[in-house]
PDB file of N, CA and C and ligand atoms in Angstrom:
ATOM      1  N   UNK A   1      10.953 154.179 142.499  1.00  0.00           N
ATOM      2  CA  UNK A   1      10.847 155.071 143.644  1.00  0.00           C
ATOM      3  C   UNK A   1       9.404 155.535 143.822  1.00  0.00           C
ATOM      4  N   UNK A   2       8.926 155.503 145.045  1.00  0.00           N
ATOM      5  CA  UNK A   2       7.558 155.934 145.311  1.00  0.00           C
ATOM      6  C   UNK A   2       7.526 157.459 145.432  1.00  0.00           C
ATOM      7  N   UNK A   3       6.571 158.062 144.720  1.00  0.00           N
ATOM      8  CA  UNK A   3       6.473 159.507 144.726  1.00  0.00           C
ATOM      9  C   UNK A   3       5.724 159.971 145.964  1.00  0.00           C
ATOM     10  N   UNK A   4       6.281 160.973 146.631  1.00  0.00           N
ATOM     11  CA  UNK A   4       5.601 161.530 147.798  1.00  0.00           C
ATOM     12  C   UNK A   4       4.613 162.614 147.385  1.00  0.00           C
ATOM     13  N   UNK A   5       4.765 163.092 146.161  1.00  0.00           N
ATOM     14  CA  UNK A   5       3.868 164.142 145.677  1.00  0.00           C
ATOM     15  C   UNK A   5       2.804 163.518 144.789  1.00  0.00           C
ATOM     16  N   UNK A   6       1.572 163.861 145.043  1.00  0.00           N
ATOM     17  CA  UNK A   6       0.450 163.308 144.291  1.00  0.00           C
ATOM     18  C   UNK A   6      -0.255 164.406 143.508  1.00  0.00           C
ATOM     19  N   UNK A   7      -1.027 163.957 142.526  1.00  0.00           N
ATOM     20  CA  UNK A   7      -1.858 164.878 141.769  1.00  0.00           C
ATOM     21  C   UNK A   7      -2.838 165.578 142.705  1.00  0.00           C
ATOM     22  N   UNK A   8      -2.981 166.901 142.545  1.00  0.00           N
ATOM     23  CA  UNK A   8      -3.902 167.655 143.396  1.00  0.00           C
ATOM     24  C   UNK A   8      -3.233 168.314 144.590  1.00  0.00           C
ATOM     25  N   UNK A   9      -1.975 167.948 144.865  1.00  0.00           N
ATOM     26  CA  UNK A   9      -1.256 168.569 145.976  1.00  0.00           C
ATOM     27  C   UNK A   9      -0.898 170.018 145.655  1.00  0.00           C
ATOM     28  N   UNK A  10      -0.848 170.836 146.696  1.00  0.00           N
ATOM     29  CA  UNK A  10      -0.314 172.187 146.557  1.00  0.00           C
ATOM     30  C   UNK A  10       1.186 172.101 146.801  1.00  0.00           C
ATOM     31  N   UNK A  11       1.966 172.677 145.907  1.00  0.00           N
ATOM     32  CA  UNK A  11       3.414 172.655 146.101  1.00  0.00           C
ATOM     33  C   UNK A  11       3.980 174.065 145.947  1.00  0.00           C
ATOM     34  N   UNK A  12       5.151 174.270 146.533  1.00  0.00           N
ATOM     35  CA  UNK A  12       5.868 175.535 146.369  1.00  0.00           C
ATOM     36  C   UNK A  12       7.211 175.239 145.715  1.00  0.00           C
ATOM     37  N   UNK A  13       7.597 176.123 144.791  1.00  0.00           N
ATOM     38  CA  UNK A  13       8.883 175.953 144.114  1.00  0.00           C
ATOM     39  C   UNK A  13       9.983 176.470 145.036  1.00  0.00           C
ATOM     40  N   UNK A  14      10.939 175.597 145.358  1.00  0.00           N
ATOM     41  CA  UNK A  14      11.988 176.001 146.294  1.00  0.00           C
ATOM     42  C   UNK A  14      13.324 176.241 145.603  1.00  0.00           C
ATOM     43  N   UNK A  15      13.476 175.715 144.375  1.00  0.00           N
ATOM     44  CA  UNK A  15      14.690 175.997 143.616  1.00  0.00           C
ATOM     45  C   UNK A  15      14.390 175.823 142.145  1.00  0.00           C
ATOM     46  N   UNK A  16      15.355 176.135 141.310  1.00  0.00           N
ATOM     47  CA  UNK A  16      15.125 176.067 139.873  1.00  0.00           C
ATOM     48  C   UNK A  16      15.121 177.464 139.289  1.00  0.00           C
ATOM     49  N   UNK A  17      14.275 177.666 138.277  1.00  0.00           N
ATOM     50  CA  UNK A  17      14.233 178.969 137.623  1.00  0.00           C
ATOM     51  C   UNK A  17      13.832 180.067 138.602  1.00  0.00           C
ATOM     52  N   UNK A  18      14.563 181.168 138.556  1.00  0.00           N
ATOM     53  CA  UNK A  18      14.348 182.255 139.518  1.00  0.00           C
ATOM     54  C   UNK A  18      12.936 182.808 139.499  1.00  0.00           C
ATOM     55  N   UNK A  19      12.359 182.982 138.306  1.00  0.00           N
ATOM     56  CA  UNK A  19      11.046 183.611 138.246  1.00  0.00           C
ATOM     57  C   UNK A  19       9.933 182.713 138.779  1.00  0.00           C
ATOM     58  N   UNK A  20      10.228 181.465 139.023  1.00  0.00           N
ATOM     59  CA  UNK A  20       9.224 180.570 139.598  1.00  0.00           C
ATOM     60  C   UNK A  20       9.440 180.326 141.087  1.00  0.00           C
ATOM     61  N   UNK A  21      10.578 180.749 141.584  1.00  0.00           N
ATOM     62  CA  UNK A  21      10.908 180.466 142.981  1.00  0.00           C
ATOM     63  C   UNK A  21       9.907 181.113 143.928  1.00  0.00           C
ATOM     64  N   UNK A  22       9.408 180.340 144.879  1.00  0.00           N
ATOM     65  CA  UNK A  22       8.453 180.866 145.841  1.00  0.00           C
ATOM     66  C   UNK A  22       7.008 180.820 145.378  1.00  0.00           C
ATOM     67  N   UNK A  23       6.811 180.472 144.103  1.00  0.00           N
ATOM     68  CA  UNK A  23       5.437 180.382 143.595  1.00  0.00           C
ATOM     69  C   UNK A  23       4.799 179.072 144.029  1.00  0.00           C
ATOM     70  N   UNK A  24       3.484 179.126 144.167  1.00  0.00           N
ATOM     71  CA  UNK A  24       2.750 177.916 144.528  1.00  0.00           C
ATOM     72  C   UNK A  24       1.766 177.542 143.442  1.00  0.00           C
ATOM     73  N   UNK A  25       1.475 176.279 143.370  1.00  0.00           N
ATOM     74  CA  UNK A  25       0.485 175.836 142.402  1.00  0.00           C
ATOM     75  C   UNK A  25       0.058 174.417 142.704  1.00  0.00           C
ATOM     76  N   UNK A  26      -0.947 173.987 141.959  1.00  0.00           N
ATOM     77  CA  UNK A  26      -1.473 172.641 142.161  1.00  0.00           C
ATOM     78  C   UNK A  26      -0.823 171.679 141.178  1.00  0.00           C
ATOM     79  N   UNK A  27      -0.477 170.504 141.679  1.00  0.00           N
ATOM     80  CA  UNK A  27       0.104 169.473 140.827  1.00  0.00           C
ATOM     81  C   UNK A  27      -0.981 168.937 139.905  1.00  0.00           C
ATOM     82  N   UNK A  28      -0.748 169.055 138.595  1.00  0.00           N
ATOM     83  CA  UNK A  28      -1.772 168.579 137.665  1.00  0.00           C
ATOM     84  C   UNK A  28      -1.376 167.261 137.005  1.00  0.00           C
ATOM     85  N   UNK A  29      -0.100 166.891 137.131  1.00  0.00           N
ATOM     86  CA  UNK A  29       0.341 165.624 136.551  1.00  0.00           C
ATOM     87  C   UNK A  29       1.604 165.159 137.278  1.00  0.00           C
ATOM     88  N   UNK A  30       1.696 163.861 137.507  1.00  0.00           N
ATOM     89  CA  UNK A  30       2.872 163.282 138.146  1.00  0.00           C
ATOM     90  C   UNK A  30       3.531 162.325 137.170  1.00  0.00           C
ATOM     91  N   UNK A  31       4.843 162.471 137.013  1.00  0.00           N
ATOM     92  CA  UNK A  31       5.590 161.611 136.083  1.00  0.00           C
ATOM     93  C   UNK A  31       6.645 160.836 136.883  1.00  0.00           C
ATOM     94  N   UNK A  32       6.215 159.748 137.550  1.00  0.00           N
ATOM     95  CA  UNK A  32       7.131 159.044 138.467  1.00  0.00           C
ATOM     96  C   UNK A  32       8.372 158.473 137.792  1.00  0.00           C
ATOM     97  N   UNK A  33       8.244 158.089 136.532  1.00  0.00           N
ATOM     98  CA  UNK A  33       9.388 157.451 135.863  1.00  0.00           C
ATOM     99  C   UNK A  33      10.554 158.412 135.640  1.00  0.00           C
ATOM    100  N   UNK A  34      10.264 159.699 135.610  1.00  0.00           N
ATOM    101  CA  UNK A  34      11.339 160.686 135.464  1.00  0.00           C
ATOM    102  C   UNK A  34      11.453 161.595 136.701  1.00  0.00           C
ATOM    103  N   UNK A  35      10.668 161.243 137.748  1.00  0.00           N
ATOM    104  CA  UNK A  35      10.651 161.992 139.000  1.00  0.00           C
ATOM    105  C   UNK A  35      10.395 163.482 138.771  1.00  0.00           C
ATOM    106  N   UNK A  36       9.372 163.747 137.987  1.00  0.00           N
ATOM    107  CA  UNK A  36       8.978 165.121 137.702  1.00  0.00           C
ATOM    108  C   UNK A  36       7.482 165.288 137.902  1.00  0.00           C
ATOM    109  N   UNK A  37       7.091 166.542 138.117  1.00  0.00           N
ATOM    110  CA  UNK A  37       5.674 166.862 138.243  1.00  0.00           C
ATOM    111  C   UNK A  37       5.361 168.065 137.364  1.00  0.00           C
ATOM    112  N   UNK A  38       4.107 168.148 136.927  1.00  0.00           N
ATOM    113  CA  UNK A  38       3.637 169.324 136.197  1.00  0.00           C
ATOM    114  C   UNK A  38       2.767 170.120 137.158  1.00  0.00           C
ATOM    115  N   UNK A  39       3.127 171.385 137.336  1.00  0.00           N
ATOM    116  CA  UNK A  39       2.433 172.227 138.306  1.00  0.00           C
ATOM    117  C   UNK A  39       1.779 173.392 137.576  1.00  0.00           C
ATOM    118  N   UNK A  40       0.491 173.609 137.896  1.00  0.00           N
ATOM    119  CA  UNK A  40      -0.274 174.664 137.240  1.00  0.00           C
ATOM    120  C   UNK A  40       0.412 176.029 137.392  1.00  0.00           C
ATOM    121  N   UNK A  41       0.692 176.663 136.270  1.00  0.00           N
ATOM    122  CA  UNK A  41       1.256 178.012 136.282  1.00  0.00           C
ATOM    123  C   UNK A  41       2.751 178.097 136.537  1.00  0.00           C
ATOM    124  N   UNK A  42       3.409 176.946 136.685  1.00  0.00           N
ATOM    125  CA  UNK A  42       4.836 176.924 137.000  1.00  0.00           C
ATOM    126  C   UNK A  42       5.629 176.385 135.807  1.00  0.00           C
ATOM    127  N   UNK A  43       6.776 177.005 135.553  1.00  0.00           N
ATOM    128  CA  UNK A  43       7.672 176.570 134.471  1.00  0.00           C
ATOM    129  C   UNK A  43       6.980 176.669 133.105  1.00  0.00           C
ATOM    130  N   UNK A  44       6.349 177.830 132.888  1.00  0.00           N
ATOM    131  CA  UNK A  44       5.619 178.030 131.638  1.00  0.00           C
ATOM    132  C   UNK A  44       6.579 178.125 130.456  1.00  0.00           C
ATOM    133  N   UNK A  45       6.223 177.461 129.406  1.00  0.00           N
ATOM    134  CA  UNK A  45       6.995 177.507 128.166  1.00  0.00           C
ATOM    135  C   UNK A  45       6.053 177.882 127.041  1.00  0.00           C
ATOM    136  N   UNK A  46       6.643 178.397 125.978  1.00  0.00           N
ATOM    137  CA  UNK A  46       5.858 178.723 124.800  1.00  0.00           C
ATOM    138  C   UNK A  46       6.292 177.836 123.653  1.00  0.00           C
ATOM    139  N   UNK A  47       5.324 177.198 123.076  1.00  0.00           N
ATOM    140  CA  UNK A  47       5.601 176.330 121.938  1.00  0.00           C
ATOM    141  C   UNK A  47       5.051 177.035 120.704  1.00  0.00           C
ATOM    142  N   UNK A  48       5.869 177.103 119.677  1.00  0.00           N
ATOM    143  CA  UNK A  48       5.401 177.693 118.433  1.00  0.00           C
ATOM    144  C   UNK A  48       4.847 176.564 117.572  1.00  0.00           C
ATOM    145  N   UNK A  49       3.571 176.676 117.307  1.00  0.00           N
ATOM    146  CA  UNK A  49       2.917 175.591 116.602  1.00  0.00           C
ATOM    147  C   UNK A  49       2.721 175.946 115.130  1.00  0.00           C
ATOM    148  N   UNK A  50       3.073 175.020 114.282  1.00  0.00           N
ATOM    149  CA  UNK A  50       2.812 175.227 112.863  1.00  0.00           C
ATOM    150  C   UNK A  50       1.370 174.826 112.580  1.00  0.00           C
ATOM    151  N   UNK A  51       0.874 175.290 111.451  1.00  0.00           N
ATOM    152  CA  UNK A  51      -0.491 174.902 111.094  1.00  0.00           C
ATOM    153  C   UNK A  51      -0.507 173.419 110.743  1.00  0.00           C
ATOM    154  N   UNK A  52      -1.370 172.703 111.368  1.00  0.00           N
ATOM    155  CA  UNK A  52      -1.432 171.263 111.125  1.00  0.00           C
ATOM    156  C   UNK A  52      -2.870 170.834 110.858  1.00  0.00           C
ATOM    157  N   UNK A  53      -2.984 169.719 110.198  1.00  0.00           N
ATOM    158  CA  UNK A  53      -4.293 169.106 109.985  1.00  0.00           C
ATOM    159  C   UNK A  53      -4.422 167.991 111.007  1.00  0.00           C
ATOM    160  N   UNK A  54      -5.461 168.048 111.788  1.00  0.00           N
ATOM    161  CA  UNK A  54      -5.646 167.028 112.795  1.00  0.00           C
ATOM    162  C   UNK A  54      -7.079 166.524 112.747  1.00  0.00           C
ATOM    163  N   UNK A  55      -7.243 165.318 112.362  1.00  0.00           N
ATOM    164  CA  UNK A  55      -8.566 164.682 112.282  1.00  0.00           C
ATOM    165  C   UNK A  55      -9.559 165.564 111.527  1.00  0.00           C
ATOM    166  N   UNK A  56      -9.100 166.079 110.385  1.00  0.00           N
ATOM    167  CA  UNK A  56      -9.978 166.870 109.544  1.00  0.00           C
ATOM    168  C   UNK A  56     -10.104 168.322 109.950  1.00  0.00           C
ATOM    169  N   UNK A  57      -9.555 168.681 111.132  1.00  0.00           N
ATOM    170  CA  UNK A  57      -9.629 170.062 111.580  1.00  0.00           C
ATOM    171  C   UNK A  57      -8.295 170.747 111.309  1.00  0.00           C
ATOM    172  N   UNK A  58      -8.373 172.022 111.024  1.00  0.00           N
ATOM    173  CA  UNK A  58      -7.143 172.778 110.871  1.00  0.00           C
ATOM    174  C   UNK A  58      -6.842 173.503 112.170  1.00  0.00           C
ATOM    175  N   UNK A  59      -5.671 173.216 112.738  1.00  0.00           N
ATOM    176  CA  UNK A  59      -5.263 173.901 113.962  1.00  0.00           C
ATOM    177  C   UNK A  59      -4.395 175.084 113.552  1.00  0.00           C
ATOM    178  N   UNK A  60      -4.818 176.253 113.952  1.00  0.00           N
ATOM    179  CA  UNK A  60      -4.113 177.462 113.538  1.00  0.00           C
ATOM    180  C   UNK A  60      -2.720 177.542 114.170  1.00  0.00           C
ATOM    181  N   UNK A  61      -1.795 178.108 113.407  1.00  0.00           N
ATOM    182  CA  UNK A  61      -0.459 178.267 113.980  1.00  0.00           C
ATOM    183  C   UNK A  61      -0.468 179.348 115.050  1.00  0.00           C
ATOM    184  N   UNK A  62       0.492 179.318 115.880  1.00  0.00           N
ATOM    185  CA  UNK A  62       0.555 180.346 116.909  1.00  0.00           C
ATOM    186  C   UNK A  62       1.332 179.867 118.099  1.00  0.00           C
ATOM    187  N   UNK A  63       1.268 180.668 119.134  1.00  0.00           N
ATOM    188  CA  UNK A  63       2.005 180.322 120.341  1.00  0.00           C
ATOM    189  C   UNK A  63       1.087 179.564 121.287  1.00  0.00           C
ATOM    190  N   UNK A  64       1.600 178.489 121.818  1.00  0.00           N
ATOM    191  CA  UNK A  64       0.844 177.717 122.797  1.00  0.00           C
ATOM    192  C   UNK A  64       1.623 177.748 124.097  1.00  0.00           C
ATOM    193  N   UNK A  65       0.955 178.235 125.137  1.00  0.00           N
ATOM    194  CA  UNK A  65       1.594 178.258 126.456  1.00  0.00           C
ATOM    195  C   UNK A  65       1.279 176.949 127.169  1.00  0.00           C
ATOM    196  N   UNK A  66       2.295 176.374 127.765  1.00  0.00           N
ATOM    197  CA  UNK A  66       2.061 175.125 128.489  1.00  0.00           C
ATOM    198  C   UNK A  66       3.050 175.014 129.645  1.00  0.00           C
ATOM    199  N   UNK A  67       2.698 174.184 130.615  1.00  0.00           N
ATOM    200  CA  UNK A  67       3.559 173.948 131.760  1.00  0.00           C
ATOM    201  C   UNK A  67       4.518 172.813 131.454  1.00  0.00           C
ATOM    202  N   UNK A  68       5.814 173.080 131.598  1.00  0.00           N
ATOM    203  CA  UNK A  68       6.800 172.020 131.430  1.00  0.00           C
ATOM    204  C   UNK A  68       7.022 171.346 132.788  1.00  0.00           C
ATOM    205  N   UNK A  69       7.319 170.049 132.777  1.00  0.00           N
ATOM    206  CA  UNK A  69       7.525 169.351 134.048  1.00  0.00           C
ATOM    207  C   UNK A  69       8.721 169.917 134.822  1.00  0.00           C
ATOM    208  N   UNK A  70       8.623 169.897 136.132  1.00  0.00           N
ATOM    209  CA  UNK A  70       9.737 170.295 136.997  1.00  0.00           C
ATOM    210  C   UNK A  70      10.149 169.097 137.843  1.00  0.00           C
ATOM    211  N   UNK A  71      11.408 169.089 138.221  1.00  0.00           N
ATOM    212  CA  UNK A  71      11.924 167.998 139.046  1.00  0.00           C
ATOM    213  C   UNK A  71      11.278 168.036 140.430  1.00  0.00           C
ATOM    214  N   UNK A  72      10.966 166.865 140.973  1.00  0.00           N
ATOM    215  CA  UNK A  72      10.355 166.835 142.310  1.00  0.00           C
ATOM    216  C   UNK A  72      11.294 167.419 143.364  1.00  0.00           C
ATOM    217  N   UNK A  73      12.598 167.427 143.072  1.00  0.00           N
ATOM    218  CA  UNK A  73      13.537 167.980 144.049  1.00  0.00           C
ATOM    219  C   UNK A  73      13.469 169.509 144.099  1.00  0.00           C
ATOM    220  N   UNK A  74      12.802 170.117 143.125  1.00  0.00           N
ATOM    221  CA  UNK A  74      12.673 171.580 143.093  1.00  0.00           C
ATOM    222  C   UNK A  74      11.402 172.084 143.764  1.00  0.00           C
ATOM    223  N   UNK A  75      10.533 171.173 144.180  1.00  0.00           N
ATOM    224  CA  UNK A  75       9.288 171.597 144.815  1.00  0.00           C
ATOM    225  C   UNK A  75       9.101 170.914 146.169  1.00  0.00           C
ATOM    226  N   UNK A  76       8.312 171.560 147.013  1.00  0.00           N
ATOM    227  CA  UNK A  76       7.951 170.966 148.297  1.00  0.00           C
ATOM    228  C   UNK A  76       6.450 171.066 148.465  1.00  0.00           C
ATOM    229  N   UNK A  77       5.881 170.078 149.121  1.00  0.00           N
ATOM    230  CA  UNK A  77       4.450 170.099 149.395  1.00  0.00           C
ATOM    231  C   UNK A  77       4.149 171.198 150.406  1.00  0.00           C
ATOM    232  N   UNK A  78       3.042 171.923 150.162  1.00  0.00           N
ATOM    233  CA  UNK A  78       2.593 172.921 151.126  1.00  0.00           C
ATOM    234  C   UNK A  78       1.560 172.258 152.028  1.00  0.00           C
ATOM    235  N   UNK A  79       1.847 172.276 153.318  1.00  0.00           N
ATOM    236  CA  UNK A  79       0.939 171.683 154.296  1.00  0.00           C
ATOM    237  C   UNK A  79      -0.289 172.564 154.440  1.00  0.00           C
ATOM    238  N   UNK A  80      -1.478 171.935 154.374  1.00  0.00           N
ATOM    239  CA  UNK A  80      -2.722 172.707 154.466  1.00  0.00           C
ATOM    240  C   UNK A  80      -2.911 173.283 155.863  1.00  0.00           C
ATOM    241  N   UNK A  81      -2.333 172.607 156.858  1.00  0.00           N
ATOM    242  CA  UNK A  81      -2.552 173.058 158.225  1.00  0.00           C
ATOM    243  C   UNK A  81      -1.643 174.219 158.602  1.00  0.00           C
ATOM    244  N   UNK A  82      -0.321 174.059 158.395  1.00  0.00           N
ATOM    245  CA  UNK A  82       0.585 175.127 158.820  1.00  0.00           C
ATOM    246  C   UNK A  82       0.942 176.065 157.673  1.00  0.00           C
ATOM    247  N   UNK A  83       0.474 175.742 156.443  1.00  0.00           N
ATOM    248  CA  UNK A  83       0.655 176.615 155.294  1.00  0.00           C
ATOM    249  C   UNK A  83       2.121 176.882 154.965  1.00  0.00           C
ATOM    250  N   UNK A  84       2.983 175.898 155.275  1.00  0.00           N
ATOM    251  CA  UNK A  84       4.401 176.042 154.973  1.00  0.00           C
ATOM    252  C   UNK A  84       4.823 174.938 154.010  1.00  0.00           C
ATOM    253  N   UNK A  85       5.821 175.236 153.162  1.00  0.00           N
ATOM    254  CA  UNK A  85       6.388 174.149 152.387  1.00  0.00           C
ATOM    255  C   UNK A  85       7.108 173.209 153.347  1.00  0.00           C
ATOM    256  N   UNK A  86       6.850 171.943 153.233  1.00  0.00           N
ATOM    257  CA  UNK A  86       7.353 171.028 154.260  1.00  0.00           C
ATOM    258  C   UNK A  86       7.888 169.731 153.697  1.00  0.00           C
ATOM    259  N   UNK A  87       8.722 169.105 154.476  1.00  0.00           N
ATOM    260  CA  UNK A  87       9.144 167.740 154.164  1.00  0.00           C
ATOM    261  C   UNK A  87       8.046 166.795 154.618  1.00  0.00           C
ATOM    262  N   UNK A  88       7.993 165.685 153.936  1.00  0.00           N
ATOM    263  CA  UNK A  88       6.928 164.718 154.182  1.00  0.00           C
ATOM    264  C   UNK A  88       7.523 163.463 154.816  1.00  0.00           C
ATOM    265  N   UNK A  89       6.820 162.962 155.792  1.00  0.00           N
ATOM    266  CA  UNK A  89       7.191 161.692 156.371  1.00  0.00           C
ATOM    267  C   UNK A  89       6.095 160.685 156.046  1.00  0.00           C
ATOM    268  N   UNK A  90       6.499 159.501 155.646  1.00  0.00           N
ATOM    269  CA  UNK A  90       5.501 158.486 155.332  1.00  0.00           C
ATOM    270  C   UNK A  90       5.303 157.590 156.539  1.00  0.00           C
ATOM    271  N   UNK A  91       4.034 157.386 156.885  1.00  0.00           N
ATOM    272  CA  UNK A  91       3.745 156.465 157.976  1.00  0.00           C
ATOM    273  C   UNK A  91       2.717 155.445 157.502  1.00  0.00           C
ATOM    274  N   UNK A  92       2.762 154.267 158.089  1.00  0.00           N
ATOM    275  CA  UNK A  92       1.765 153.249 157.758  1.00  0.00           C
ATOM    276  C   UNK A  92       0.729 153.195 158.864  1.00  0.00           C
ATOM    277  N   UNK A  93      -0.519 153.264 158.444  1.00  0.00           N
ATOM    278  CA  UNK A  93      -1.609 153.241 159.413  1.00  0.00           C
ATOM    279  C   UNK A  93      -2.774 152.498 158.775  1.00  0.00           C
ATOM    280  N   UNK A  94      -3.291 151.507 159.471  1.00  0.00           N
ATOM    281  CA  UNK A  94      -4.390 150.695 158.949  1.00  0.00           C
ATOM    282  C   UNK A  94      -4.084 150.157 157.552  1.00  0.00           C
ATOM    283  N   UNK A  95      -2.837 149.704 157.359  1.00  0.00           N
ATOM    284  CA  UNK A  95      -2.437 149.119 156.093  1.00  0.00           C
ATOM    285  C   UNK A  95      -2.376 150.131 154.939  1.00  0.00           C
ATOM    286  N   UNK A  96      -2.462 151.406 155.263  1.00  0.00           N
ATOM    287  CA  UNK A  96      -2.343 152.435 154.228  1.00  0.00           C
ATOM    288  C   UNK A  96      -1.126 153.288 154.529  1.00  0.00           C
ATOM    289  N   UNK A  97      -0.516 153.791 153.477  1.00  0.00           N
ATOM    290  CA  UNK A  97       0.576 154.726 153.693  1.00  0.00           C
ATOM    291  C   UNK A  97       0.006 156.129 153.736  1.00  0.00           C
ATOM    292  N   UNK A  98       0.286 156.827 154.805  1.00  0.00           N
ATOM    293  CA  UNK A  98      -0.171 158.209 154.925  1.00  0.00           C
ATOM    294  C   UNK A  98       1.022 159.136 154.956  1.00  0.00           C
ATOM    295  N   UNK A  99       0.782 160.355 154.504  1.00  0.00           N
ATOM    296  CA  UNK A  99       1.857 161.347 154.485  1.00  0.00           C
ATOM    297  C   UNK A  99       1.602 162.361 155.580  1.00  0.00           C
ATOM    298  N   UNK A 100       2.609 162.588 156.398  1.00  0.00           N
ATOM    299  CA  UNK A 100       2.438 163.598 157.439  1.00  0.00           C
ATOM    300  C   UNK A 100       3.478 164.702 157.289  1.00  0.00           C
ATOM    301  N   UNK A 101       3.077 165.901 157.743  1.00  0.00           N
ATOM    302  CA  UNK A 101       3.920 167.089 157.691  1.00  0.00           C
ATOM    303  C   UNK A 101       4.958 167.003 158.801  1.00  0.00           C
ATOM    304  N   UNK A 102       6.227 167.212 158.431  1.00  0.00           N
ATOM    305  CA  UNK A 102       7.273 167.145 159.460  1.00  0.00           C
ATOM    306  C   UNK A 102       7.297 168.389 160.336  1.00  0.00           C
ATOM    307  N   UNK A 103       6.637 169.465 159.882  1.00  0.00           N
ATOM    308  CA  UNK A 103       6.606 170.698 160.674  1.00  0.00           C
ATOM    309  C   UNK A 103       5.603 170.591 161.813  1.00  0.00           C
ATOM    310  N   UNK A 104       4.366 170.165 161.455  1.00  0.00           N
ATOM    311  CA  UNK A 104       3.304 170.213 162.462  1.00  0.00           C
ATOM    312  C   UNK A 104       2.648 168.845 162.693  1.00  0.00           C
ATOM    313  N   UNK A 105       3.157 167.809 161.989  1.00  0.00           N
ATOM    314  CA  UNK A 105       2.692 166.425 162.088  1.00  0.00           C
ATOM    315  C   UNK A 105       1.239 166.229 161.657  1.00  0.00           C
ATOM    316  N   UNK A 106       0.653 167.186 160.938  1.00  0.00           N
ATOM    317  CA  UNK A 106      -0.695 167.005 160.396  1.00  0.00           C
ATOM    318  C   UNK A 106      -0.639 165.982 159.269  1.00  0.00           C
ATOM    319  N   UNK A 107      -1.722 165.226 159.133  1.00  0.00           N
ATOM    320  CA  UNK A 107      -1.791 164.281 158.029  1.00  0.00           C
ATOM    321  C   UNK A 107      -2.168 165.040 156.755  1.00  0.00           C
ATOM    322  N   UNK A 108      -1.356 164.868 155.723  1.00  0.00           N
ATOM    323  CA  UNK A 108      -1.574 165.610 154.472  1.00  0.00           C
ATOM    324  C   UNK A 108      -2.761 165.034 153.716  1.00  0.00           C
ATOM    325  N   UNK A 109      -2.849 163.701 153.715  1.00  0.00           N
ATOM    326  CA  UNK A 109      -3.936 163.055 152.988  1.00  0.00           C
ATOM    327  C   UNK A 109      -5.239 163.172 153.755  1.00  0.00           C
ATOM    328  N   UNK A 110      -6.308 163.299 153.024  1.00  0.00           N
ATOM    329  CA  UNK A 110      -7.636 163.412 153.668  1.00  0.00           C
ATOM    330  C   UNK A 110      -7.994 162.097 154.334  1.00  0.00           C
TER     331      UNK A 110
HETATM  332 ZN1   ZN B 201       2.151 171.307 158.671  1.00  0.00          ZN
END
């Protein structure tokens, strides 16, 4: 399946965990094989890390905050033009696939 969400996109959380609903962030990683994305500041988890030896360095134990992936069905792209979370339509133009906003028909890609 081709992902409509790309790295660097602004997305809004439309469903999923309540405390993340309505939040926006930038996509920092796309995981097409599991249809998930990692969004900055969204779906934060805490990992308790034990003290480990890594390449001669000692990594101190403690809590590590990190973003867990969220399902692409839980987020929507925020259109830069109309500033709304929107559905995306794919169009082919000059042999390239472009993404357009279904709300205002602006092209999402630069
Ligand atoms: Zn728009």
